[in-house]
Amino acid sequence: MEKAMHSADLKSPRYGKKFGNIGKTAFGAFLLVGMTGTAIAQNMVVRSTGPSAKSYPAGKKLSNNAKLTLKKLDRVTILGKGGTRVIKGPGTFSLNSSRARQSNSSTRLSSFINNRGSSRARTGAVRSAGVVEANVAPRNPNLWYLDVTKGGKFCVSDANALVLWRPDYTGSATASIVEPTNGAVTEVAWRKGNPLKSWPKAEAPLTDGASYRLIGSNVEKSVEVNFVMLNKAPENLDEAATALIANGCQSQLDLLVETLDDGSSANEEQS
């Protein structure tokens, strides 16, 4: 069992770590309508699959009057002032003819990208996590919660407030956090009905590049997580997308896209 954790609410974002060249050249400053009230001058590709994926990589910015020429099986997801939009090939599509709807409330998105950290894990306040229903997969309610079933790079916005999240919280469960170099093992435990648990930072220190293997009692296979420490906590969607793409935190980027989409993305018609 891990030691008692002490945490505090997030304070002002920390600065210090710079993004790579992609963060400097591929992204300009833009703010989402509904979160800041300022219109976006351009659009950002956040996901791209198919034959033309190399032409429209994640992070690419497109003007409002840009046209996309896509092939069969192409699928491009774009974040813009109207929310998210999914464009499917084949065909040529104009961005200024978008039918995307502003369907995501600013309150919900603000809660999703703001890290309230281990203060919520300690109290077990999980209203946004929802209720587990049959045949409905729970979705991670916060961009900065570490899903114990997902491996790969994970961007941490506050090392003092990292929270572990488990999709199945119908019963109690445990997890082992294994340091791969020395084999040190730290155990954590969840009570029935609570999906959140503070990361045991004293026993398993978080540093940039640190790697740990997670073995959950209710998880089919273990996963290895490689941490990327962000010295500036993203304050809005454009900063969050920028950080995730620049640092290769794919599982969080996928979660961001899925949450923005939420079944309401508009499909484009050929121009």
GROMACS .gro file of C-alpha atoms in nm:
model
  271
    1MET     CA    1   0.000   0.000   0.000
    2GLU     CA    2   0.132   0.339  -0.085
    3LYS     CA    3   0.205   0.614   0.164
    4ALA     CA    4  -0.046   0.889   0.228
    5MET     CA    5  -0.033   1.157  -0.036
    6HIS     CA    6  -0.052   1.530   0.031
    7SER     CA    7  -0.152   1.763  -0.249
    8ALA     CA    8  -0.262   2.117  -0.321
    9ASP     CA    9  -0.464   2.281  -0.590
   10LEU     CA   10  -0.276   2.384  -0.902
   11LYS     CA   11  -0.122   2.727  -0.889
   12SER     CA   12   0.006   2.935  -1.176
   13PRO     CA   13   0.155   2.736  -1.469
   14ARG     CA   14   0.525   2.662  -1.455
   15TYR     CA   15   0.757   2.770  -1.730
   16GLY     CA   16   1.095   2.646  -1.839
   17LYS     CA   17   1.068   2.364  -2.093
   18LYS     CA   18   1.054   2.466  -2.456
   19PHE     CA   19   0.880   2.272  -2.730
   20GLY     CA   20   1.084   2.147  -3.026
   21ASN     CA   21   1.099   2.310  -3.366
   22ILE     CA   22   0.759   2.167  -3.457
   23GLY     CA   23   0.610   2.358  -3.167
   24LYS     CA   24   0.765   2.683  -3.293
   25THR     CA   25   0.701   2.655  -3.663
   26ALA     CA   26   0.391   2.442  -3.707
   27PHE     CA   27   0.169   2.626  -3.460
   28GLY     CA   28   0.056   2.985  -3.429
   29ALA     CA   29  -0.147   3.129  -3.145
   30PHE     CA   30  -0.518   3.058  -3.184
   31LEU     CA   31  -0.801   3.037  -2.932
   32LEU     CA   32  -1.122   2.836  -2.947
   33VAL     CA   33  -1.451   3.024  -2.960
   34GLY     CA   34  -1.655   2.938  -2.654
   35MET     CA   35  -1.350   2.906  -2.430
   36THR     CA   36  -1.195   3.248  -2.478
   37GLY     CA   37  -1.440   3.427  -2.704
   38THR     CA   38  -1.169   3.496  -2.965
   39ALA     CA   39  -1.209   3.365  -3.319
   40ILE     CA   40  -0.955   3.126  -3.468
   41ALA     CA   41  -0.781   3.258  -3.777
   42GLN     CA   42  -0.669   2.913  -3.889
   43ASN     CA   43  -0.742   2.545  -3.846
   44MET     CA   44  -0.521   2.269  -3.704
   45VAL     CA   45  -0.501   1.908  -3.822
   46VAL     CA   46  -0.516   1.688  -3.513
   47ARG     CA   47  -0.550   1.347  -3.677
   48SER     CA   48  -0.489   1.217  -4.027
   49THR     CA   49  -0.504   0.867  -4.174
   50GLY     CA   50  -0.496   0.724  -4.525
   51PRO     CA   51  -0.281   0.768  -4.838
   52SER     CA   52  -0.258   1.148  -4.797
   53ALA     CA   53  -0.166   1.146  -4.427
   54LYS     CA   54   0.186   1.274  -4.499
   55SER     CA   55   0.040   1.578  -4.676
   56TYR     CA   56  -0.177   1.663  -4.377
   57PRO     CA   57   0.022   1.563  -4.065
   58ALA     CA   58  -0.099   1.634  -3.712
   59GLY     CA   59  -0.008   1.993  -3.626
   60LYS     CA   60  -0.040   2.128  -3.982
   61LYS     CA   61  -0.224   2.461  -3.995
   62LEU     CA   62  -0.467   2.547  -4.272
   63SER     CA   63  -0.623   2.882  -4.358
   64ASN     CA   64  -1.000   2.920  -4.359
   65ASN     CA   65  -1.010   2.924  -4.739
   66ALA     CA   66  -0.779   2.625  -4.787
   67LYS     CA   67  -0.882   2.329  -5.000
   68LEU     CA   68  -0.796   1.968  -4.925
   69THR     CA   69  -0.755   1.712  -5.200
   70LEU     CA   70  -0.805   1.366  -5.055
   71LYS     CA   71  -0.789   1.013  -5.189
   72LYS     CA   72  -1.002   0.711  -5.111
   73LEU     CA   73  -0.967   0.600  -4.746
   74ASP     CA   74  -0.829   0.941  -4.641
   75ARG     CA   75  -0.973   1.077  -4.317
   76VAL     CA   76  -0.860   1.411  -4.171
   77THR     CA   77  -0.981   1.554  -3.839
   78ILE     CA   78  -0.945   1.931  -3.802
   79LEU     CA   79  -0.984   2.153  -3.496
   80GLY     CA   80  -1.116   2.499  -3.576
   81LYS     CA   81  -1.347   2.769  -3.448
   82GLY     CA   82  -1.655   2.554  -3.516
   83GLY     CA   83  -1.528   2.261  -3.313
   84THR     CA   84  -1.396   1.946  -3.478
   85ARG     CA   85  -1.469   1.836  -3.831
   86VAL     CA   86  -1.393   1.511  -4.009
   87ILE     CA   87  -1.318   1.523  -4.382
   88LYS     CA   88  -1.324   1.195  -4.573
   89GLY     CA   89  -1.188   1.129  -4.921
   90PRO     CA   90  -1.197   1.099  -5.209
   91GLY     CA   91  -1.253   1.449  -5.339
   92THR     CA   92  -1.157   1.814  -5.302
   93PHE     CA   93  -1.298   1.997  -5.002
   94SER     CA   94  -1.308   2.365  -4.907
   95LEU     CA   95  -1.269   2.453  -4.540
   96ASN     CA   96  -1.478   2.769  -4.568
   97SER     CA   97  -1.783   2.557  -4.647
   98SER     CA   98  -1.766   2.377  -4.314
   99ARG     CA   99  -2.084   2.256  -4.151
  100ALA     CA  100  -1.912   2.189  -3.821
  101ARG     CA  101  -2.114   2.280  -3.515
  102GLN     CA  102  -1.993   2.437  -3.193
  103SER     CA  103  -2.128   2.146  -2.990
  104ASN     CA  104  -1.881   2.132  -2.704
  105SER     CA  105  -1.966   2.348  -2.404
  106SER     CA  106  -1.689   2.570  -2.274
  107THR     CA  107  -1.748   2.449  -1.917
  108ARG     CA  108  -1.702   2.082  -2.009
  109LEU     CA  109  -1.390   2.147  -2.214
  110SER     CA  110  -1.237   2.371  -1.951
  111SER     CA  111  -1.283   2.097  -1.691
  112PHE     CA  112  -1.136   1.840  -1.927
  113ILE     CA  113  -0.809   2.023  -1.997
  114ASN     CA  114  -0.756   2.175  -1.651
  115ASN     CA  115  -0.563   1.953  -1.411
  116ARG     CA  116  -0.731   1.950  -1.071
  117GLY     CA  117  -0.490   1.681  -0.968
  118SER     CA  118  -0.471   1.464  -0.663
  119SER     CA  119  -0.705   1.680  -0.455
  120ARG     CA  120  -0.989   1.517  -0.648
  121ALA     CA  121  -0.830   1.173  -0.624
  122ARG     CA  122  -0.799   1.210  -0.248
  123THR     CA  123  -1.165   1.300  -0.197
  124GLY     CA  124  -1.297   1.060  -0.458
  125ALA     CA  125  -1.499   1.331  -0.635
  126VAL     CA  126  -1.560   1.167  -0.972
  127ARG     CA  127  -1.883   1.313  -1.103
  128SER     CA  128  -1.739   1.370  -1.449
  129ALA     CA  129  -1.625   1.009  -1.472
  130GLY     CA  130  -1.982   0.898  -1.513
  131VAL     CA  131  -2.140   0.565  -1.425
  132VAL     CA  132  -2.028   0.231  -1.564
  133GLU     CA  133  -2.311   0.084  -1.770
  134ALA     CA  134  -2.333  -0.240  -1.960
  135ASN     CA  135  -2.168  -0.228  -2.303
  136VAL     CA  136  -2.059   0.135  -2.247
  137ALA     CA  137  -1.686   0.195  -2.215
  138PRO     CA  138  -1.609   0.473  -1.964
  139ARG     CA  139  -1.403   0.760  -2.101
  140ASN     CA  140  -1.116   0.920  -1.916
  141PRO     CA  141  -1.267   1.247  -1.780
  142ASN     CA  142  -0.945   1.449  -1.775
  143LEU     CA  143  -0.667   1.494  -2.029
  144TRP     CA  144  -0.399   1.471  -1.757
  145TYR     CA  145  -0.522   1.155  -1.583
  146LEU     CA  146  -0.301   0.856  -1.662
  147ASP     CA  147  -0.510   0.567  -1.798
  148VAL     CA  148  -0.357   0.249  -1.650
  149THR     CA  149  -0.444   0.060  -1.971
  150LYS     CA  150  -0.253   0.296  -2.205
  151GLY     CA  151   0.120   0.284  -2.266
  152GLY     CA  152   0.361   0.508  -2.458
  153LYS     CA  153   0.456   0.869  -2.398
  154PHE     CA  154   0.249   1.058  -2.144
  155CYS     CA  155   0.265   1.435  -2.097
  156VAL     CA  156   0.250   1.550  -1.734
  157SER     CA  157   0.128   1.904  -1.671
  158ASP     CA  158   0.200   1.894  -1.296
  159ALA     CA  159   0.431   1.635  -1.138
  160ASN     CA  160   0.278   1.704  -0.796
  161ALA     CA  161  -0.076   1.624  -0.908
  162LEU     CA  162  -0.058   1.319  -1.135
  163VAL     CA  163  -0.362   1.092  -1.103
  164LEU     CA  164  -0.404   0.729  -1.208
  165TRP     CA  165  -0.740   0.649  -1.371
  166ARG     CA  166  -0.888   0.302  -1.426
  167PRO     CA  167  -1.173   0.237  -1.673
  168ASP     CA  168  -1.330  -0.044  -1.469
  169TYR     CA  169  -1.408   0.075  -1.118
  170THR     CA  170  -1.704  -0.150  -1.037
  171GLY     CA  171  -1.493  -0.327  -0.775
  172SER     CA  172  -1.174  -0.279  -0.579
  173ALA     CA  173  -0.840  -0.320  -0.758
  174THR     CA  174  -0.465  -0.288  -0.722
  175ALA     CA  175  -0.180  -0.196  -0.953
  176SER     CA  176   0.197  -0.242  -0.942
  177ILE     CA  177   0.424   0.038  -1.060
  178VAL     CA  178   0.755  -0.117  -1.164
  179GLU     CA  179   1.076   0.080  -1.220
  180PRO     CA  180   1.235  -0.112  -1.512
  181THR     CA  181   1.599  -0.038  -1.425
  182ASN     CA  182   1.617  -0.150  -1.062
  183GLY     CA  183   1.294  -0.347  -1.048
  184ALA     CA  184   1.152  -0.151  -0.754
  185VAL     CA  185   0.778  -0.212  -0.714
  186THR     CA  186   0.522   0.026  -0.566
  187GLU     CA  187   0.168  -0.093  -0.499
  188VAL     CA  188  -0.143   0.125  -0.520
  189ALA     CA  189  -0.502   0.029  -0.443
  190TRP     CA  190  -0.846   0.159  -0.541
  191ARG     CA  191  -1.160   0.123  -0.338
  192LYS     CA  192  -1.476  -0.004  -0.502
  193GLY     CA  193  -1.645   0.269  -0.704
  194ASN     CA  194  -1.348   0.507  -0.721
  195PRO     CA  195  -1.154   0.525  -1.051
  196LEU     CA  196  -0.894   0.776  -0.925
  197LYS     CA  197  -0.572   0.731  -0.732
  198SER     CA  198  -0.287   0.972  -0.670
  199TRP     CA  199   0.045   0.875  -0.823
  200PRO     CA  200   0.288   0.774  -0.541
  201LYS     CA  201   0.545   1.041  -0.622
  202ALA     CA  202   0.760   0.971  -0.313
  203GLU     CA  203   0.808   0.604  -0.401
  204ALA     CA  204   0.807   0.651  -0.780
  205PRO     CA  205   0.961   0.993  -0.860
  206LEU     CA  206   0.852   1.165  -1.179
  207THR     CA  207   1.125   1.314  -1.397
  208ASP     CA  208   1.143   1.393  -1.765
  209GLY     CA  209   1.213   1.069  -1.951
  210ALA     CA  210   1.128   0.846  -1.653
  211SER     CA  211   0.982   0.508  -1.750
  212TYR     CA  212   0.757   0.281  -1.546
  213ARG     CA  213   0.564  -0.039  -1.617
  214LEU     CA  214   0.207  -0.056  -1.490
  215ILE     CA  215   0.055  -0.393  -1.401
  216GLY     CA  216  -0.311  -0.371  -1.303
  217SER     CA  217  -0.505  -0.648  -1.130
  218ASN     CA  218  -0.806  -0.592  -1.359
  219VAL     CA  219  -0.607  -0.519  -1.676
  220GLU     CA  220  -0.533  -0.779  -1.945
  221LYS     CA  221  -0.170  -0.678  -2.000
  222SER     CA  222   0.093  -0.452  -1.853
  223VAL     CA  223   0.190  -0.126  -2.023
  224GLU     CA  224   0.507   0.084  -2.021
  225VAL     CA  225   0.469   0.457  -1.976
  226ASN     CA  226   0.738   0.711  -2.069
  227PHE     CA  227   0.685   1.047  -1.900
  228VAL     CA  228   0.732   1.387  -2.062
  229MET     CA  229   0.732   1.669  -1.807
  230LEU     CA  230   0.575   1.997  -1.920
  231ASN     CA  231   0.699   2.301  -1.734
  232LYS     CA  232   0.403   2.505  -1.856
  233ALA     CA  233   0.058   2.368  -1.789
  234PRO     CA  234  -0.156   2.424  -2.103
  235GLU     CA  235  -0.439   2.666  -2.034
  236ASN     CA  236  -0.656   2.609  -2.341
  237LEU     CA  237  -0.715   2.374  -2.632
  238ASP     CA  238  -0.456   2.512  -2.869
  239GLU     CA  239  -0.182   2.491  -2.604
  240ALA     CA  240  -0.290   2.138  -2.510
  241ALA     CA  241  -0.295   2.015  -2.870
  242THR     CA  242   0.041   2.183  -2.936
  243ALA     CA  243   0.206   2.016  -2.637
  244LEU     CA  244   0.069   1.670  -2.711
  245ILE     CA  245   0.163   1.673  -3.078
  246ALA     CA  246   0.507   1.825  -3.022
  247ASN     CA  247   0.596   1.567  -2.757
  248GLY     CA  248   0.439   1.260  -2.917
  249CYS     CA  249   0.182   1.194  -2.641
  250GLN     CA  250  -0.047   1.002  -2.876
  251SER     CA  251  -0.291   0.843  -2.631
  252GLN     CA  252  -0.374   1.184  -2.485
  253LEU     CA  253  -0.409   1.336  -2.831
  254ASP     CA  254  -0.650   1.055  -2.925
  255LEU     CA  255  -0.849   1.124  -2.608
  256LEU     CA  256  -0.859   1.496  -2.688
  257VAL     CA  257  -0.989   1.430  -3.039
  258GLU     CA  258  -1.249   1.180  -2.916
  259THR     CA  259  -1.372   1.418  -2.649
  260LEU     CA  260  -1.396   1.710  -2.891
  261ASP     CA  261  -1.569   1.490  -3.148
  262ASP     CA  262  -1.814   1.335  -2.903
  263GLY     CA  263  -2.018   1.205  -3.194
  264SER     CA  264  -2.095   1.553  -3.327
  265SER     CA  265  -1.818   1.623  -3.578
  266ALA     CA  266  -1.941   1.736  -3.916
  267ASN     CA  267  -1.854   1.539  -4.227
  268GLU     CA  268  -1.768   1.754  -4.529
  269GLU     CA  269  -1.921   1.740  -4.873
  270GLN     CA  270  -1.703   1.773  -5.182
  271SER     CA  271  -1.675   2.126  -5.317
   0.00000   0.00000   0.00000
